Structure formats: structure tokens, C-alpha cells
GROMACS .gro file of C-alpha atoms in nm:
model
  170
    1UNK     CA    1   0.000   0.000   0.000
    2UNK     CA    2   0.165   0.320  -0.125
    3UNK     CA    3   0.073   0.682  -0.059
    4UNK     CA    4   0.129   0.810  -0.412
    5UNK     CA    5   0.257   1.166  -0.443
    6UNK     CA    6   0.164   1.394  -0.734
    7UNK     CA    7   0.392   1.394  -1.036
    8UNK     CA    8   0.442   1.018  -1.065
    9UNK     CA    9   0.279   0.788  -1.319
   10UNK     CA   10   0.150   0.433  -1.268
   11UNK     CA   11   0.337   0.301  -1.571
   12UNK     CA   12   0.648   0.095  -1.633
   13UNK     CA   13   0.719   0.298  -1.950
   14UNK     CA   14   1.003   0.544  -1.873
   15UNK     CA   15   0.888   0.766  -2.162
   16UNK     CA   16   0.578   0.858  -1.957
   17UNK     CA   17   0.789   1.014  -1.680
   18UNK     CA   18   0.894   0.927  -1.326
   19UNK     CA   19   0.690   0.635  -1.193
   20UNK     CA   20   0.564   0.505  -0.861
   21UNK     CA   21   0.785   0.200  -0.911
   22UNK     CA   22   1.093   0.415  -0.844
   23UNK     CA   23   0.974   0.444  -0.483
   24UNK     CA   24   0.998   0.068  -0.432
   25UNK     CA   25   1.296  -0.138  -0.320
   26UNK     CA   26   1.513  -0.268  -0.605
   27UNK     CA   27   1.421  -0.628  -0.524
   28UNK     CA   28   1.054  -0.549  -0.597
   29UNK     CA   29   1.136  -0.375  -0.924
   30UNK     CA   30   1.317  -0.692  -1.041
   31UNK     CA   31   1.027  -0.929  -0.964
   32UNK     CA   32   0.892  -1.165  -1.226
   33UNK     CA   33   0.601  -1.134  -1.272
   34UNK     CA   34   0.651  -0.760  -1.233
   35UNK     CA   35   0.486  -0.556  -0.959
   36UNK     CA   36   0.197  -0.360  -1.106
   37UNK     CA   37  -0.059  -0.115  -0.972
   38UNK     CA   38  -0.410  -0.225  -0.885
   39UNK     CA   39  -0.588   0.025  -1.104
   40UNK     CA   40  -0.422   0.356  -1.172
   41UNK     CA   41  -0.412   0.706  -1.038
   42UNK     CA   42  -0.335   0.978  -1.290
   43UNK     CA   43  -0.013   1.176  -1.261
   44UNK     CA   44  -0.161   1.454  -1.048
   45UNK     CA   45  -0.385   1.238  -0.826
   46UNK     CA   46  -0.241   1.146  -0.488
   47UNK     CA   47  -0.323   0.885  -0.229
   48UNK     CA   48  -0.380   0.516  -0.177
   49UNK     CA   49  -0.236   0.291  -0.445
   50UNK     CA   50  -0.205  -0.084  -0.414
   51UNK     CA   51   0.085  -0.261  -0.584
   52UNK     CA   52   0.117  -0.637  -0.634
   53UNK     CA   53   0.263  -0.909  -0.853
   54UNK     CA   54  -0.055  -1.119  -0.824
   55UNK     CA   55  -0.266  -1.077  -1.139
   56UNK     CA   56  -0.563  -1.260  -0.984
   57UNK     CA   57  -0.569  -1.002  -0.704
   58UNK     CA   58  -0.556  -0.717  -0.956
   59UNK     CA   59  -0.855  -0.864  -1.139
   60UNK     CA   60  -1.053  -0.926  -0.821
   61UNK     CA   61  -1.002  -0.571  -0.695
   62UNK     CA   62  -1.054  -0.387  -1.026
   63UNK     CA   63  -1.331  -0.579  -1.199
   64UNK     CA   64  -1.656  -0.377  -1.190
   65UNK     CA   65  -1.834  -0.707  -1.125
   66UNK     CA   66  -1.687  -0.719  -0.773
   67UNK     CA   67  -1.797  -0.361  -0.690
   68UNK     CA   68  -1.495  -0.278  -0.471
   69UNK     CA   69  -1.553   0.078  -0.343
   70UNK     CA   70  -1.285   0.343  -0.386
   71UNK     CA   71  -1.315   0.671  -0.195
   72UNK     CA   72  -1.171   1.000  -0.320
   73UNK     CA   73  -1.156   1.349  -0.170
   74UNK     CA   74  -1.174   1.632  -0.420
   75UNK     CA   75  -1.106   2.005  -0.397
   76UNK     CA   76  -1.325   2.174  -0.656
   77UNK     CA   77  -1.348   2.512  -0.826
   78UNK     CA   78  -1.703   2.555  -0.689
   79UNK     CA   79  -1.959   2.375  -0.477
   80UNK     CA   80  -2.140   2.098  -0.665
   81UNK     CA   81  -2.494   2.194  -0.769
   82UNK     CA   82  -2.782   2.091  -0.545
   83UNK     CA   83  -2.879   1.795  -0.763
   84UNK     CA   84  -2.525   1.649  -0.790
   85UNK     CA   85  -2.585   1.375  -0.531
   86UNK     CA   86  -2.895   1.257  -0.718
   87UNK     CA   87  -2.732   1.280  -1.060
   88UNK     CA   88  -2.417   1.087  -0.965
   89UNK     CA   89  -2.603   0.843  -0.741
   90UNK     CA   90  -2.877   0.759  -0.990
   91UNK     CA   91  -2.670   0.563  -1.239
   92UNK     CA   92  -2.777   0.812  -1.510
   93UNK     CA   93  -2.446   0.998  -1.542
   94UNK     CA   94  -2.308   0.931  -1.890
   95UNK     CA   95  -1.962   1.070  -1.953
   96UNK     CA   96  -1.881   1.250  -2.280
   97UNK     CA   97  -1.778   1.004  -2.550
   98UNK     CA   98  -1.930   0.704  -2.372
   99UNK     CA   99  -2.251   0.516  -2.442
  100UNK     CA  100  -2.328   0.356  -2.107
  101UNK     CA  101  -2.381   0.545  -1.784
  102UNK     CA  102  -2.151   0.515  -1.485
  103UNK     CA  103  -2.245   0.290  -1.197
  104UNK     CA  104  -2.409   0.485  -0.914
  105UNK     CA  105  -2.161   0.682  -0.702
  106UNK     CA  106  -2.205   0.832  -0.356
  107UNK     CA  107  -2.126   1.202  -0.324
  108UNK     CA  108  -2.083   1.366   0.016
  109UNK     CA  109  -2.005   1.734   0.068
  110UNK     CA  110  -1.730   1.776   0.328
  111UNK     CA  111  -1.670   2.151   0.317
  112UNK     CA  112  -1.677   2.455   0.091
  113UNK     CA  113  -1.572   2.337  -0.257
  114UNK     CA  114  -1.476   1.998  -0.112
  115UNK     CA  115  -1.647   1.665  -0.165
  116UNK     CA  116  -1.592   1.296  -0.113
  117UNK     CA  117  -1.704   1.049  -0.379
  118UNK     CA  118  -1.723   0.669  -0.364
  119UNK     CA  119  -1.707   0.470  -0.690
  120UNK     CA  120  -1.722   0.099  -0.765
  121UNK     CA  121  -1.568   0.117  -1.111
  122UNK     CA  122  -1.254   0.276  -1.250
  123UNK     CA  123  -1.293   0.436  -1.590
  124UNK     CA  124  -1.036   0.669  -1.743
  125UNK     CA  125  -1.022   0.989  -1.530
  126UNK     CA  126  -1.367   0.894  -1.402
  127UNK     CA  127  -1.381   1.111  -1.090
  128UNK     CA  128  -1.263   1.421  -1.272
  129UNK     CA  129  -1.507   1.355  -1.558
  130UNK     CA  130  -1.802   1.291  -1.325
  131UNK     CA  131  -1.743   1.621  -1.146
  132UNK     CA  132  -1.712   1.791  -1.485
  133UNK     CA  133  -2.051   1.641  -1.579
  134UNK     CA  134  -2.208   1.832  -1.287
  135UNK     CA  135  -2.024   2.157  -1.370
  136UNK     CA  136  -1.719   2.135  -1.140
  137UNK     CA  137  -1.346   2.129  -1.211
  138UNK     CA  138  -1.128   1.919  -0.983
  139UNK     CA  139  -0.822   2.110  -0.857
  140UNK     CA  140  -0.692   1.835  -0.627
  141UNK     CA  141  -0.783   1.467  -0.604
  142UNK     CA  142  -0.674   1.226  -0.333
  143UNK     CA  143  -0.777   0.859  -0.287
  144UNK     CA  144  -0.823   0.781   0.082
  145UNK     CA  145  -0.977   0.432   0.069
  146UNK     CA  146  -0.970   0.122  -0.150
  147UNK     CA  147  -1.215  -0.144  -0.032
  148UNK     CA  148  -1.167  -0.161   0.342
  149UNK     CA  149  -0.807  -0.037   0.329
  150UNK     CA  150  -0.748   0.319   0.448
  151UNK     CA  151  -0.451   0.541   0.383
  152UNK     CA  152  -0.447   0.667   0.739
  153UNK     CA  153  -0.136   0.865   0.835
  154UNK     CA  154   0.103   0.707   0.585
  155UNK     CA  155   0.333   0.982   0.456
  156UNK     CA  156   0.331   1.064   0.083
  157UNK     CA  157   0.591   0.866  -0.107
  158UNK     CA  158   0.609   0.589   0.153
  159UNK     CA  159   0.457   0.242   0.156
  160UNK     CA  160   0.375  -0.044   0.388
  161UNK     CA  161   0.376  -0.411   0.301
  162UNK     CA  162   0.049  -0.595   0.353
  163UNK     CA  163   0.047  -0.971   0.401
  164UNK     CA  164  -0.118  -1.158   0.113
  165UNK     CA  165  -0.328  -1.334   0.378
  166UNK     CA  166  -0.503  -0.999   0.426
  167UNK     CA  167  -0.663  -1.045   0.083
  168UNK     CA  168  -0.728  -1.419   0.100
  169UNK     CA  169  -1.026  -1.373   0.334
  170UNK     CA  170  -1.189  -1.096   0.130
   0.00000   0.00000   0.00000
């Protein structure tokens, strides 16, 4: 479990820029199969990122069929409109360029121009695009939870190792 700082990509391709894998011990970077991220956070999004070399775990945690909740905190350019909770929670929010609507999401206002959103899927830039669909621009985005794992007080750029047995009972 890594607290991803801004400015790093979740890619093994060095052409895309500095990556989260550079924060890991050398022995992990040499693993075969390689360590990969469970889902991705875009370059500017911070927060909880899981890394593993177990492809079955990646599938189980990222497949929309399993509905694993992911919680994000967003700082916005304005307060979401009054109907944003209903719109995002209804399952009617269709993102530009897509044919099928997003799965229902839970939106909670946590302060002026700040909101928390819980998703069970992980489309390309989904949180940013969902806020855009209700008229808001995301200035900062931070993932605080993935399933029942919380980021807690883990410092940005640091990680903790979780035992694989943690996931075997889930």
C-alpha cells in the first residue's frame, strides 16, 4: 500500500515520466512477474495505491463485477450543484464520449468546494469527468480508501507491506 505523491505515473514505461515503481525497493522492481498497480491514479492524483505481482488479485479488486468501493476526496473550483448527489447516485451519469452510464456513485459534501465520492468502477479519469458532468473542475484529487483499506497517516511517497493473507479472506 503506497501513498502516491503527485507527479508520478503508474506506468512501467520510462517515456511517460517518473513512476511510482521508483519508490519501491530494487528487489521489488526486479520481480517476475513484475509488480503492477491495482488500477491507476493519474499523474496529479495522490493517495492510496495498491501494488502487487498477483494478477488474480488485480482482477478481483478492479473488476466492476466485484464492486470494490474506492473513496476519493476532491477540492473543486465551486460547490457541486444541489442535484449532484442525485445525478451521480442515480446511475444516469453518462460521460462524454461514452454510451453507457456510470455505476451509481455516492457524493458527500465535506466543506466549501470539497467533496468525497465513492465509486465501484474505474474508468479513465472517471472522478474528474463525473465532477465535470455536474459543472465542477477538480483542482486536487486524493484517494483515501480502496475497499476496506485506508490510507491513514502514511506519509506521501512511503509504503507499507500488507500480508497476502489480508486479501485471502476478502
